[in-house]
Amino acid sequence: MTDYSVGTDIGTGGTKSVLMDGEGNVLGSHYIEYPLIIPRPGWAEHNPEWYWNAVADTIKASIKESRVSSKYIKAVSISALSPACILVDKNLNPLQNAHIWMDRRAT
């Protein structure tokens, strides 16, 4: 059986995952969009839970679309928007929304 890989991009407007064979052919893909939170002018935020949920859901949907058993996935690559500041507590739970690259509070 061929080995497969999953690639995921966590972007400003949403997250996309693709499942590919060893030749780079896309066998399944899925995209989930999320909104930008702008509580005040110059601020730009996301709910950090959106990232986790979107990664899990887009990967699951890509696998389902491809009809490839997950036991044959040998590699996973994740790319994420940068910089994004996510403050967490000692249990790694987010303390507030993520301040993303568009946020101007520190400039």
Short mmCIF file of C-alpha atoms in Angstrom, two decimals:
data_model
loop_
_atom_site.label_atom_id
_atom_site.label_comp_id
_atom_site.label_asym_id
_atom_site.label_seq_id
_atom_site.Cartn_x
_atom_site.Cartn_y
_atom_site.Cartn_z
CA MET A 1 0.00 0.00 0.00
CA THR A 2 1.16 3.54 -0.75
CA ASP A 3 2.16 5.88 2.05
CA TYR A 4 0.15 9.08 2.32
CA SER A 5 0.70 12.47 3.93
CA VAL A 6 -1.49 15.24 5.29
CA GLY A 7 -0.72 18.93 4.98
CA THR A 8 -2.57 21.58 6.97
CA ASP A 9 -2.39 25.37 6.72
CA ILE A 10 -3.82 27.43 9.58
CA GLY A 11 -4.45 30.81 7.99
CA THR A 12 -5.95 34.17 8.85
CA GLY A 13 -9.30 33.42 7.24
CA GLY A 14 -9.52 29.69 7.78
CA THR A 15 -7.80 26.32 7.85
CA LYS A 16 -7.25 23.94 4.93
CA SER A 17 -6.05 20.35 4.99
CA VAL A 18 -5.13 18.07 2.10
CA LEU A 19 -4.35 14.37 1.94
CA MET A 20 -1.80 13.43 -0.75
CA ASP A 21 -0.26 10.29 -2.14
CA GLY A 22 3.50 9.83 -2.58
CA GLU A 23 3.38 11.56 -5.98
CA GLY A 24 1.79 14.71 -4.56
CA ASN A 25 -1.68 14.02 -5.96
CA VAL A 26 -4.41 15.49 -3.76
CA LEU A 27 -6.93 12.78 -2.88
CA GLY A 28 -8.95 14.74 -0.34
CA SER A 29 -9.17 18.32 0.90
CA HIS A 30 -11.33 20.44 3.14
CA TYR A 31 -11.46 24.10 4.20
CA ILE A 32 -13.10 25.67 7.24
CA GLU A 33 -13.48 29.44 7.40
CA TYR A 34 -13.54 31.45 10.62
CA PRO A 35 -14.22 35.14 11.23
CA LEU A 36 -11.90 37.89 12.29
CA ILE A 37 -12.73 39.45 15.67
CA ILE A 38 -12.13 43.22 15.72
CA PRO A 39 -13.21 44.45 19.18
CA ARG A 40 -11.66 47.92 18.60
CA PRO A 41 -9.95 49.69 15.72
CA GLY A 42 -6.43 48.31 15.30
CA TRP A 43 -7.17 45.07 17.15
CA ALA A 44 -7.41 41.70 15.38
CA GLU A 45 -8.17 38.45 17.18
CA HIS A 46 -9.24 34.84 16.75
CA ASN A 47 -10.69 32.39 19.24
CA PRO A 48 -7.82 29.87 19.72
CA GLU A 49 -10.27 26.97 19.92
CA TRP A 50 -11.18 27.66 16.29
CA TYR A 51 -7.66 26.58 15.28
CA TRP A 52 -7.80 23.26 17.14
CA ASN A 53 -11.30 22.43 15.92
CA ALA A 54 -10.56 23.45 12.33
CA VAL A 55 -7.37 21.37 12.19
CA ALA A 56 -9.13 18.28 13.54
CA ASP A 57 -12.22 18.72 11.36
CA THR A 58 -10.37 19.49 8.11
CA ILE A 59 -8.04 16.51 8.54
CA LYS A 60 -10.96 14.18 9.31
CA ALA A 61 -12.91 15.46 6.29
CA SER A 62 -9.87 15.13 3.99
CA ILE A 63 -9.34 11.53 5.09
CA LYS A 64 -13.03 10.74 4.61
CA GLU A 65 -13.07 12.28 1.12
CA SER A 66 -9.93 10.38 0.11
CA ARG A 67 -11.23 7.03 1.40
CA VAL A 68 -7.69 6.26 2.59
CA SER A 69 -7.33 4.47 5.92
CA SER A 70 -5.57 6.69 8.45
CA LYS A 71 -3.19 3.80 9.23
CA TYR A 72 -1.45 4.53 5.90
CA ILE A 73 -0.74 8.20 6.73
CA LYS A 74 2.98 8.40 7.41
CA ALA A 75 3.57 12.16 7.58
CA VAL A 76 1.79 15.27 8.82
CA SER A 77 2.88 18.85 8.11
CA ILE A 78 1.33 21.93 9.69
CA SER A 79 1.88 25.54 8.68
CA ALA A 80 0.41 28.35 10.79
CA LEU A 81 -0.13 32.08 10.57
CA SER A 82 2.56 34.02 12.28
CA PRO A 83 2.92 35.77 14.55
CA ALA A 84 -0.07 34.91 16.70
CA CYS A 85 0.11 35.33 20.47
CA ILE A 86 -1.92 32.82 22.50
CA LEU A 87 -1.63 33.21 26.27
CA VAL A 88 -2.32 29.96 28.15
CA ASP A 89 -2.63 28.81 31.75
CA LYS A 90 -0.57 26.02 33.33
CA ASN A 91 -2.90 23.44 31.75
CA LEU A 92 -2.44 25.03 28.29
CA ASN A 93 -5.98 26.41 28.22
CA PRO A 94 -6.25 29.74 26.35
CA LEU A 95 -6.69 32.73 28.65
CA GLN A 96 -8.06 35.03 25.95
CA ASN A 97 -8.39 35.37 22.21
CA ALA A 98 -5.25 35.06 20.08
CA HIS A 99 -3.75 38.36 18.98
CA ILE A 100 -2.91 37.78 15.32
CA TRP A 101 -0.44 39.43 12.96
CA MET A 102 -2.91 42.19 12.01
CA ASP A 103 -3.23 43.37 15.62
CA ARG A 104 -1.58 46.78 16.21
CA ARG A 105 -1.57 47.00 20.01
CA ALA A 106 2.19 46.48 20.21
CA THR A 107 3.21 48.83 17.40
#
